[in-house]
Amino acid sequence: MAQNTVIGLDFNAWRHASEVLDADVSAMSQLFPAIEAGITAAMNSSSNVSTAGN
């Protein structure tokens, strides 16, 4: 996180979680960029939502 903006996820943590869950690490590694993009976009959009006027 930098200046209240999420810039990415921890790939090593993702890989470790995949191993612990007995998931195909190779497949999960291929999915990581798309999932990371979606999660960071969602987290950044929710942190930028203005509550003024509500």
PDB file of N, CA, C and O in Angstrom:
ATOM      1  N   MET A   1       0.852  -1.167   0.000  1.00  0.00           N
ATOM      2  CA  MET A   1       0.000   0.000   0.000  1.00  0.00           C
ATOM      3  C   MET A   1       0.898   1.229   0.000  1.00  0.00           C
ATOM      4  O   MET A   1       1.903   1.279   0.692  1.00  0.00           O
ATOM      5  N   ALA A   2       0.525   2.191  -0.814  1.00  0.00           N
ATOM      6  CA  ALA A   2       1.278   3.442  -0.885  1.00  0.00           C
ATOM      7  C   ALA A   2       0.286   4.590  -0.989  1.00  0.00           C
ATOM      8  O   ALA A   2      -0.592   4.583  -1.850  1.00  0.00           O
ATOM      9  N   GLN A   3       0.398   5.541  -0.110  1.00  0.00           N
ATOM     10  CA  GLN A   3      -0.472   6.718  -0.087  1.00  0.00           C
ATOM     11  C   GLN A   3      -1.952   6.327  -0.192  1.00  0.00           C
ATOM     12  O   GLN A   3      -2.702   6.816  -1.027  1.00  0.00           O
ATOM     13  N   ASN A   4      -2.350   5.401   0.671  1.00  0.00           N
ATOM     14  CA  ASN A   4      -3.737   4.916   0.741  1.00  0.00           C
ATOM     15  C   ASN A   4      -4.225   4.273  -0.546  1.00  0.00           C
ATOM     16  O   ASN A   4      -5.417   4.279  -0.829  1.00  0.00           O
ATOM     17  N   THR A   5      -3.307   3.728  -1.329  1.00  0.00           N
ATOM     18  CA  THR A   5      -3.659   3.030  -2.559  1.00  0.00           C
ATOM     19  C   THR A   5      -3.011   1.654  -2.537  1.00  0.00           C
ATOM     20  O   THR A   5      -1.825   1.525  -2.288  1.00  0.00           O
ATOM     21  N   VAL A   6      -3.798   0.632  -2.816  1.00  0.00           N
ATOM     22  CA  VAL A   6      -3.258  -0.720  -2.892  1.00  0.00           C
ATOM     23  C   VAL A   6      -2.556  -0.859  -4.238  1.00  0.00           C
ATOM     24  O   VAL A   6      -3.140  -0.572  -5.277  1.00  0.00           O
ATOM     25  N   ILE A   7      -1.292  -1.272  -4.211  1.00  0.00           N
ATOM     26  CA  ILE A   7      -0.534  -1.377  -5.460  1.00  0.00           C
ATOM     27  C   ILE A   7      -0.304  -2.822  -5.884  1.00  0.00           C
ATOM     28  O   ILE A   7       0.158  -3.068  -6.991  1.00  0.00           O
ATOM     29  N   GLY A   8      -0.631  -3.760  -5.054  1.00  0.00           N
ATOM     30  CA  GLY A   8      -0.461  -5.160  -5.433  1.00  0.00           C
ATOM     31  C   GLY A   8      -0.618  -6.090  -4.258  1.00  0.00           C
ATOM     32  O   GLY A   8      -0.750  -5.659  -3.117  1.00  0.00           O
ATOM     33  N   LEU A   9      -0.616  -7.380  -4.579  1.00  0.00           N
ATOM     34  CA  LEU A   9      -0.733  -8.412  -3.565  1.00  0.00           C
ATOM     35  C   LEU A   9       0.589  -9.160  -3.459  1.00  0.00           C
ATOM     36  O   LEU A   9       1.423  -9.098  -4.357  1.00  0.00           O
ATOM     37  N   ASP A  10       0.761  -9.901  -2.395  1.00  0.00           N
ATOM     38  CA  ASP A  10       1.979 -10.658  -2.137  1.00  0.00           C
ATOM     39  C   ASP A  10       1.908 -12.004  -2.869  1.00  0.00           C
ATOM     40  O   ASP A  10       1.171 -12.907  -2.479  1.00  0.00           O
ATOM     41  N   PHE A  11       2.694 -12.125  -3.946  1.00  0.00           N
ATOM     42  CA  PHE A  11       2.676 -13.347  -4.746  1.00  0.00           C
ATOM     43  C   PHE A  11       3.157 -14.548  -3.938  1.00  0.00           C
ATOM     44  O   PHE A  11       2.609 -15.645  -4.075  1.00  0.00           O
ATOM     45  N   ASN A  12       4.166 -14.355  -3.105  1.00  0.00           N
ATOM     46  CA  ASN A  12       4.668 -15.480  -2.306  1.00  0.00           C
ATOM     47  C   ASN A  12       3.602 -16.001  -1.347  1.00  0.00           C
ATOM     48  O   ASN A  12       3.486 -17.204  -1.145  1.00  0.00           O
ATOM     49  N   ALA A  13       2.819 -15.107  -0.781  1.00  0.00           N
ATOM     50  CA  ALA A  13       1.723 -15.527   0.096  1.00  0.00           C
ATOM     51  C   ALA A  13       0.661 -16.273  -0.711  1.00  0.00           C
ATOM     52  O   ALA A  13       0.107 -17.278  -0.251  1.00  0.00           O
ATOM     53  N   TRP A  14       0.380 -15.797  -1.902  1.00  0.00           N
ATOM     54  CA  TRP A  14      -0.585 -16.454  -2.801  1.00  0.00           C
ATOM     55  C   TRP A  14      -0.120 -17.869  -3.124  1.00  0.00           C
ATOM     56  O   TRP A  14      -0.884 -18.830  -3.076  1.00  0.00           O
ATOM     57  N   ARG A  15       1.157 -18.000  -3.443  1.00  0.00           N
ATOM     58  CA  ARG A  15       1.725 -19.306  -3.796  1.00  0.00           C
ATOM     59  C   ARG A  15       1.688 -20.245  -2.593  1.00  0.00           C
ATOM     60  O   ARG A  15       1.309 -21.412  -2.727  1.00  0.00           O
ATOM     61  N   HIS A  16       2.047 -19.741  -1.431  1.00  0.00           N
ATOM     62  CA  HIS A  16       2.024 -20.561  -0.221  1.00  0.00           C
ATOM     63  C   HIS A  16       0.594 -21.011   0.110  1.00  0.00           C
ATOM     64  O   HIS A  16       0.364 -22.173   0.455  1.00  0.00           O
ATOM     65  N   ALA A  17      -0.352 -20.101   0.000  1.00  0.00           N
ATOM     66  CA  ALA A  17      -1.751 -20.453   0.262  1.00  0.00           C
ATOM     67  C   ALA A  17      -2.228 -21.517  -0.726  1.00  0.00           C
ATOM     68  O   ALA A  17      -2.966 -22.436  -0.356  1.00  0.00           O
ATOM     69  N   SER A  18      -1.798 -21.422  -1.965  1.00  0.00           N
ATOM     70  CA  SER A  18      -2.162 -22.428  -2.970  1.00  0.00           C
ATOM     71  C   SER A  18      -1.618 -23.796  -2.574  1.00  0.00           C
ATOM     72  O   SER A  18      -2.317 -24.810  -2.695  1.00  0.00           O
ATOM     73  N   GLU A  19      -0.369 -23.831  -2.105  1.00  0.00           N
ATOM     74  CA  GLU A  19       0.237 -25.096  -1.670  1.00  0.00           C
ATOM     75  C   GLU A  19      -0.507 -25.670  -0.473  1.00  0.00           C
ATOM     76  O   GLU A  19      -0.807 -26.869  -0.434  1.00  0.00           O
ATOM     77  N   VAL A  20      -0.803 -24.825   0.506  1.00  0.00           N
ATOM     78  CA  VAL A  20      -1.487 -25.275   1.724  1.00  0.00           C
ATOM     79  C   VAL A  20      -2.879 -25.814   1.397  1.00  0.00           C
ATOM     80  O   VAL A  20      -3.326 -26.802   1.988  1.00  0.00           O
ATOM     81  N   LEU A  21      -3.548 -25.189   0.446  1.00  0.00           N
ATOM     82  CA  LEU A  21      -4.891 -25.628   0.061  1.00  0.00           C
ATOM     83  C   LEU A  21      -4.867 -26.788  -0.927  1.00  0.00           C
ATOM     84  O   LEU A  21      -5.907 -27.223  -1.407  1.00  0.00           O
ATOM     85  N   ASP A  22      -3.655 -27.271  -1.242  1.00  0.00           N
ATOM     86  CA  ASP A  22      -3.457 -28.384  -2.166  1.00  0.00           C
ATOM     87  C   ASP A  22      -4.029 -28.076  -3.554  1.00  0.00           C
ATOM     88  O   ASP A  22      -4.579 -28.936  -4.226  1.00  0.00           O
ATOM     89  N   ALA A  23      -3.908 -26.808  -3.952  1.00  0.00           N
ATOM     90  CA  ALA A  23      -4.337 -26.394  -5.281  1.00  0.00           C
ATOM     91  C   ALA A  23      -3.163 -26.528  -6.249  1.00  0.00           C
ATOM     92  O   ALA A  23      -2.005 -26.607  -5.824  1.00  0.00           O
ATOM     93  N   ASP A  24      -3.453 -26.562  -7.522  1.00  0.00           N
ATOM     94  CA  ASP A  24      -2.408 -26.629  -8.545  1.00  0.00           C
ATOM     95  C   ASP A  24      -1.678 -25.285  -8.561  1.00  0.00           C
ATOM     96  O   ASP A  24      -2.209 -24.283  -9.031  1.00  0.00           O
ATOM     97  N   VAL A  25      -0.454 -25.272  -8.031  1.00  0.00           N
ATOM     98  CA  VAL A  25       0.298 -24.025  -7.886  1.00  0.00           C
ATOM     99  C   VAL A  25       0.559 -23.383  -9.245  1.00  0.00           C
ATOM    100  O   VAL A  25       0.495 -22.161  -9.388  1.00  0.00           O
ATOM    101  N   SER A  26       0.811 -24.187 -10.256  1.00  0.00           N
ATOM    102  CA  SER A  26       1.051 -23.649 -11.597  1.00  0.00           C
ATOM    103  C   SER A  26      -0.196 -22.930 -12.123  1.00  0.00           C
ATOM    104  O   SER A  26      -0.104 -21.815 -12.652  1.00  0.00           O
ATOM    105  N   ALA A  27      -1.337 -23.543 -11.962  1.00  0.00           N
ATOM    106  CA  ALA A  27      -2.587 -22.925 -12.412  1.00  0.00           C
ATOM    107  C   ALA A  27      -2.895 -21.662 -11.613  1.00  0.00           C
ATOM    108  O   ALA A  27      -3.295 -20.636 -12.180  1.00  0.00           O
ATOM    109  N   MET A  28      -2.688 -21.742 -10.309  1.00  0.00           N
ATOM    110  CA  MET A  28      -2.957 -20.580  -9.464  1.00  0.00           C
ATOM    111  C   MET A  28      -2.020 -19.424  -9.807  1.00  0.00           C
ATOM    112  O   MET A  28      -2.405 -18.263  -9.737  1.00  0.00           O
ATOM    113  N   SER A  29      -0.784 -19.739 -10.189  1.00  0.00           N
ATOM    114  CA  SER A  29       0.165 -18.704 -10.590  1.00  0.00           C
ATOM    115  C   SER A  29      -0.277 -18.023 -11.878  1.00  0.00           C
ATOM    116  O   SER A  29      -0.051 -16.828 -12.066  1.00  0.00           O
ATOM    117  N   GLN A  30      -0.905 -18.767 -12.759  1.00  0.00           N
ATOM    118  CA  GLN A  30      -1.412 -18.197 -14.007  1.00  0.00           C
ATOM    119  C   GLN A  30      -2.614 -17.293 -13.750  1.00  0.00           C
ATOM    120  O   GLN A  30      -2.822 -16.311 -14.454  1.00  0.00           O
ATOM    121  N   LEU A  31      -3.406 -17.615 -12.751  1.00  0.00           N
ATOM    122  CA  LEU A  31      -4.590 -16.825 -12.415  1.00  0.00           C
ATOM    123  C   LEU A  31      -4.263 -15.566 -11.606  1.00  0.00           C
ATOM    124  O   LEU A  31      -5.041 -14.617 -11.583  1.00  0.00           O
ATOM    125  N   PHE A  32      -3.117 -15.569 -10.948  1.00  0.00           N
ATOM    126  CA  PHE A  32      -2.759 -14.489 -10.028  1.00  0.00           C
ATOM    127  C   PHE A  32      -2.871 -13.087 -10.623  1.00  0.00           C
ATOM    128  O   PHE A  32      -3.488 -12.211 -10.004  1.00  0.00           O
ATOM    129  N   PRO A  33      -2.316 -12.809 -11.812  1.00  0.00           N
ATOM    130  CA  PRO A  33      -2.388 -11.433 -12.332  1.00  0.00           C
ATOM    131  C   PRO A  33      -3.822 -10.910 -12.494  1.00  0.00           C
ATOM    132  O   PRO A  33      -4.108  -9.761 -12.157  1.00  0.00           O
ATOM    133  N   ALA A  34      -4.711 -11.752 -12.985  1.00  0.00           N
ATOM    134  CA  ALA A  34      -6.101 -11.319 -13.178  1.00  0.00           C
ATOM    135  C   ALA A  34      -6.796 -11.092 -11.842  1.00  0.00           C
ATOM    136  O   ALA A  34      -7.520 -10.103 -11.660  1.00  0.00           O
ATOM    137  N   ILE A  35      -6.575 -11.994 -10.908  1.00  0.00           N
ATOM    138  CA  ILE A  35      -7.198 -11.859  -9.590  1.00  0.00           C
ATOM    139  C   ILE A  35      -6.627 -10.658  -8.855  1.00  0.00           C
ATOM    140  O   ILE A  35      -7.361  -9.883  -8.229  1.00  0.00           O
ATOM    141  N   GLU A  36      -5.315 -10.470  -8.948  1.00  0.00           N
ATOM    142  CA  GLU A  36      -4.674  -9.323  -8.311  1.00  0.00           C
ATOM    143  C   GLU A  36      -5.234  -8.011  -8.869  1.00  0.00           C
ATOM    144  O   GLU A  36      -5.534  -7.082  -8.111  1.00  0.00           O
ATOM    145  N   ALA A  37      -5.412  -7.942 -10.182  1.00  0.00           N
ATOM    146  CA  ALA A  37      -5.951  -6.724 -10.799  1.00  0.00           C
ATOM    147  C   ALA A  37      -7.354  -6.428 -10.291  1.00  0.00           C
ATOM    148  O   ALA A  37      -7.680  -5.281  -9.970  1.00  0.00           O
ATOM    149  N   GLY A  38      -8.189  -7.454 -10.211  1.00  0.00           N
ATOM    150  CA  GLY A  38      -9.559  -7.262  -9.730  1.00  0.00           C
ATOM    151  C   GLY A  38      -9.623  -6.851  -8.272  1.00  0.00           C
ATOM    152  O   GLY A  38     -10.373  -5.937  -7.904  1.00  0.00           O
ATOM    153  N   ILE A  39      -8.834  -7.508  -7.450  1.00  0.00           N
ATOM    154  CA  ILE A  39      -8.841  -7.187  -6.016  1.00  0.00           C
ATOM    155  C   ILE A  39      -8.303  -5.781  -5.762  1.00  0.00           C
ATOM    156  O   ILE A  39      -8.891  -5.017  -4.988  1.00  0.00           O
ATOM    157  N   THR A  40      -7.196  -5.419  -6.402  1.00  0.00           N
ATOM    158  CA  THR A  40      -6.639  -4.087  -6.168  1.00  0.00           C
ATOM    159  C   THR A  40      -7.572  -3.007  -6.691  1.00  0.00           C
ATOM    160  O   THR A  40      -7.732  -1.967  -6.046  1.00  0.00           O
ATOM    161  N   ALA A  41      -8.221  -3.245  -7.824  1.00  0.00           N
ATOM    162  CA  ALA A  41      -9.171  -2.260  -8.349  1.00  0.00           C
ATOM    163  C   ALA A  41     -10.352  -2.083  -7.390  1.00  0.00           C
ATOM    164  O   ALA A  41     -10.780  -0.960  -7.118  1.00  0.00           O
ATOM    165  N   ALA A  42     -10.869  -3.190  -6.882  1.00  0.00           N
ATOM    166  CA  ALA A  42     -11.997  -3.115  -5.951  1.00  0.00           C
ATOM    167  C   ALA A  42     -11.611  -2.418  -4.652  1.00  0.00           C
ATOM    168  O   ALA A  42     -12.361  -1.580  -4.143  1.00  0.00           O
ATOM    169  N   MET A  43     -10.439  -2.749  -4.130  1.00  0.00           N
ATOM    170  CA  MET A  43     -10.009  -2.122  -2.875  1.00  0.00           C
ATOM    171  C   MET A  43      -9.754  -0.632  -3.067  1.00  0.00           C
ATOM    172  O   MET A  43     -10.090   0.170  -2.198  1.00  0.00           O
ATOM    173  N   ASN A  44      -9.194  -0.262  -4.195  1.00  0.00           N
ATOM    174  CA  ASN A  44      -8.920   1.151  -4.437  1.00  0.00           C
ATOM    175  C   ASN A  44     -10.194   1.945  -4.720  1.00  0.00           C
ATOM    176  O   ASN A  44     -10.325   3.077  -4.306  1.00  0.00           O
ATOM    177  N   SER A  45     -11.152   1.336  -5.395  1.00  0.00           N
ATOM    178  CA  SER A  45     -12.390   2.061  -5.664  1.00  0.00           C
ATOM    179  C   SER A  45     -13.204   2.242  -4.385  1.00  0.00           C
ATOM    180  O   SER A  45     -13.822   3.272  -4.197  1.00  0.00           O
ATOM    181  N   SER A  46     -13.171   1.261  -3.501  1.00  0.00           N
ATOM    182  CA  SER A  46     -13.932   1.393  -2.254  1.00  0.00           C
ATOM    183  C   SER A  46     -13.251   2.379  -1.304  1.00  0.00           C
ATOM    184  O   SER A  46     -13.928   3.029  -0.518  1.00  0.00           O
ATOM    185  N   SER A  47     -11.935   2.536  -1.405  1.00  0.00           N
ATOM    186  CA  SER A  47     -11.259   3.484  -0.527  1.00  0.00           C
ATOM    187  C   SER A  47     -11.378   4.908  -1.044  1.00  0.00           C
ATOM    188  O   SER A  47     -11.165   5.856  -0.309  1.00  0.00           O
ATOM    189  N   ASN A  48     -11.751   5.070  -2.319  1.00  0.00           N
ATOM    190  CA  ASN A  48     -11.883   6.393  -2.908  1.00  0.00           C
ATOM    191  C   ASN A  48     -13.335   6.880  -2.948  1.00  0.00           C
ATOM    192  O   ASN A  48     -13.597   7.960  -3.462  1.00  0.00           O
ATOM    193  N   VAL A  49     -14.259   6.087  -2.437  1.00  0.00           N
ATOM    194  CA  VAL A  49     -15.659   6.464  -2.442  1.00  0.00           C
ATOM    195  C   VAL A  49     -15.867   7.581  -1.431  1.00  0.00           C
ATOM    196  O   VAL A  49     -15.501   7.474  -0.267  1.00  0.00           O
ATOM    197  N   SER A  50     -16.466   8.648  -1.874  1.00  0.00           N
ATOM    198  CA  SER A  50     -16.730   9.771  -0.994  1.00  0.00           C
ATOM    199  C   SER A  50     -18.016   9.546  -0.219  1.00  0.00           C
ATOM    200  O   SER A  50     -19.014   9.092  -0.780  1.00  0.00           O
ATOM    201  N   THR A  51     -17.995   9.830   1.053  1.00  0.00           N
ATOM    202  CA  THR A  51     -19.199   9.690   1.860  1.00  0.00           C
ATOM    203  C   THR A  51     -19.877  11.041   2.051  1.00  0.00           C
ATOM    204  O   THR A  51     -20.860  11.149   2.770  1.00  0.00           O
ATOM    205  N   ALA A  52     -19.378  12.073   1.401  1.00  0.00           N
ATOM    206  CA  ALA A  52     -19.977  13.414   1.521  1.00  0.00           C
ATOM    207  C   ALA A  52     -21.370  13.401   0.922  1.00  0.00           C
ATOM    208  O   ALA A  52     -21.611  12.856  -0.135  1.00  0.00           O
ATOM    209  N   GLY A  53     -22.293  13.987   1.600  1.00  0.00           N
ATOM    210  CA  GLY A  53     -23.653  14.101   1.105  1.00  0.00           C
ATOM    211  C   GLY A  53     -24.537  12.927   1.452  1.00  0.00           C
ATOM    212  O   GLY A  53     -25.680  12.883   1.076  1.00  0.00           O
ATOM    213  N   ASN A  54     -24.017  11.954   2.149  1.00  0.00           N
ATOM    214  CA  ASN A  54     -24.824  10.796   2.533  1.00  0.00           C
ATOM    215  C   ASN A  54     -25.400  10.963   3.898  1.00  0.00           C
ATOM    216  O   ASN A  54     -24.935  11.478   4.785  1.00  0.00           O
TER     217      ASN A  54
END
